[in-house]
Amino acid sequence: MENNSFCKLVDFLNSKNQDEIKLSLTEIENIIQDNLPPSSKKYYVWWHSTGPKDHPPAYILQSSNWYARPTPSKNFNDVIFTKELNSENKTDNKKNTHIKKTKKRDDIISPTPNEVKKYLDRWNNLGSYVIQEEALDDLFLKTYPGNTDIKQVIIKVSALNDFYSTNIFKVFPVAKNIIDLNIDARLEQNDITLVNDIANVKVLEQTDTSDEKYINFYSFATKYCSRHKPTEYPIFDSYVEKLLQYFRNAEQTIFFKNEELKDYKRYKEILLDFRKVYGLDDFNLKQIDKYLWQLGKEKFPKKY
C-alpha cells in the first residue's frame, strides 16, 4: 500500500468540514483506492502508531491533525477519525472529544505480553502481600461465600476495608446495603450494575435531625465484587486510574473521559479496549489488574 493513498483519506476528511467522522473499513478502502493490510483490520494499535518508522499511514493522518481509533469490539469494522482543533477553535475541554497528547515518559514501557508476564512474576514474590490476598480468598470464597448473613458480611467488609485501606469508617451501613441489595444472584449473573449499587451507601448524619446522606465507596465496591469473581469484576483504584490516563494522554491508544472511569460498565469496557489495543488477549482481567496496579504504584507513588 502506497503512503500517498492515505493522503487521499486526509483530503476526504478535510472536505467534510467535521471534527469527527466514522468510516467503515470498506469505505476507507474505497476512498484510498487501495486495500488495507490485514494487520490494520486485526490490531487496534496499527491505527494508533505515532512514528513514521512504525506505520507511515497513521503518521500521515496525525501530521494533518487527524487521529484514528477503531470502534471497540471483538472484530471491529469501523474507525472513528477525530480532528484536533487548533488553539483558535478549541472548545471547552469537557466537550472536546480528543485528548491533548502529552510527553511520553522514558521510564514507562508500553504494555506488551512480556511486560505483563514480568509483573505477574513479580506479584508472586510479594511475600506477605500474597499471603494476605490468599487469606481474603479463603474468607470470601470458602468461609463466607454468601452475602445473606449480616454478621458474615460485616466481617468481610471489615477485612477488606483494613487490607485495602478503603476509608470506610462505619462498616455497618455498608454491610447492610449489601444485604439489602441481595447481591448473590446478581453476582452469579455477572451483573455489572451491581458495583455502582454497592458503592452508593446511605448513612445518617451525626446531627439532631439525623439527616440522611449518601457516600460513594466506588473503589471498595469494585474490590468487594472482585473478591467473589475476580475475572469478571476488575478492581478500580488510584494507581490504575493514573496509569490508564497516562496511556491515553501519552500514547493515545485508548479514549475516554476521566469521569467515565467511575461508571463501572464503562470502566470495564475501557479495560477490555486497553487489553485489545495492546494485544493482551491471552491475559484475564485479574492478571491485567495485577499488572496495572504494580506498574501504577511504581510509576505514580503516593506522596504522604
PDB file of N, CA, C and O in Angstrom, residues 67 138 293:
ATOM      1  N   TYR A  67      -6.759  11.935  14.099  1.00  0.00           N
ATOM      2  CA  TYR A  67      -6.408  10.790  14.933  1.00  0.00           C
ATOM      3  C   TYR A  67      -7.466   9.709  14.765  1.00  0.00           C
ATOM      4  O   TYR A  67      -8.664  10.000  14.745  1.00  0.00           O
ATOM      5  N   ASP A 138      -9.723 -17.085  50.930  1.00  0.00           N
ATOM      6  CA  ASP A 138     -10.317 -18.099  51.812  1.00  0.00           C
ATOM      7  C   ASP A 138     -11.583 -17.557  52.483  1.00  0.00           C
ATOM      8  O   ASP A 138     -12.600 -18.256  52.580  1.00  0.00           O
ATOM      9  N   TRP A 293      -1.786  -2.440  38.585  1.00  0.00           N
ATOM     10  CA  TRP A 293      -1.627  -1.958  39.953  1.00  0.00           C
ATOM     11  C   TRP A 293      -0.150  -1.830  40.318  1.00  0.00           C
ATOM     12  O   TRP A 293       0.267  -0.820  40.886  1.00  0.00           O
TER      13      TRP A 293
END
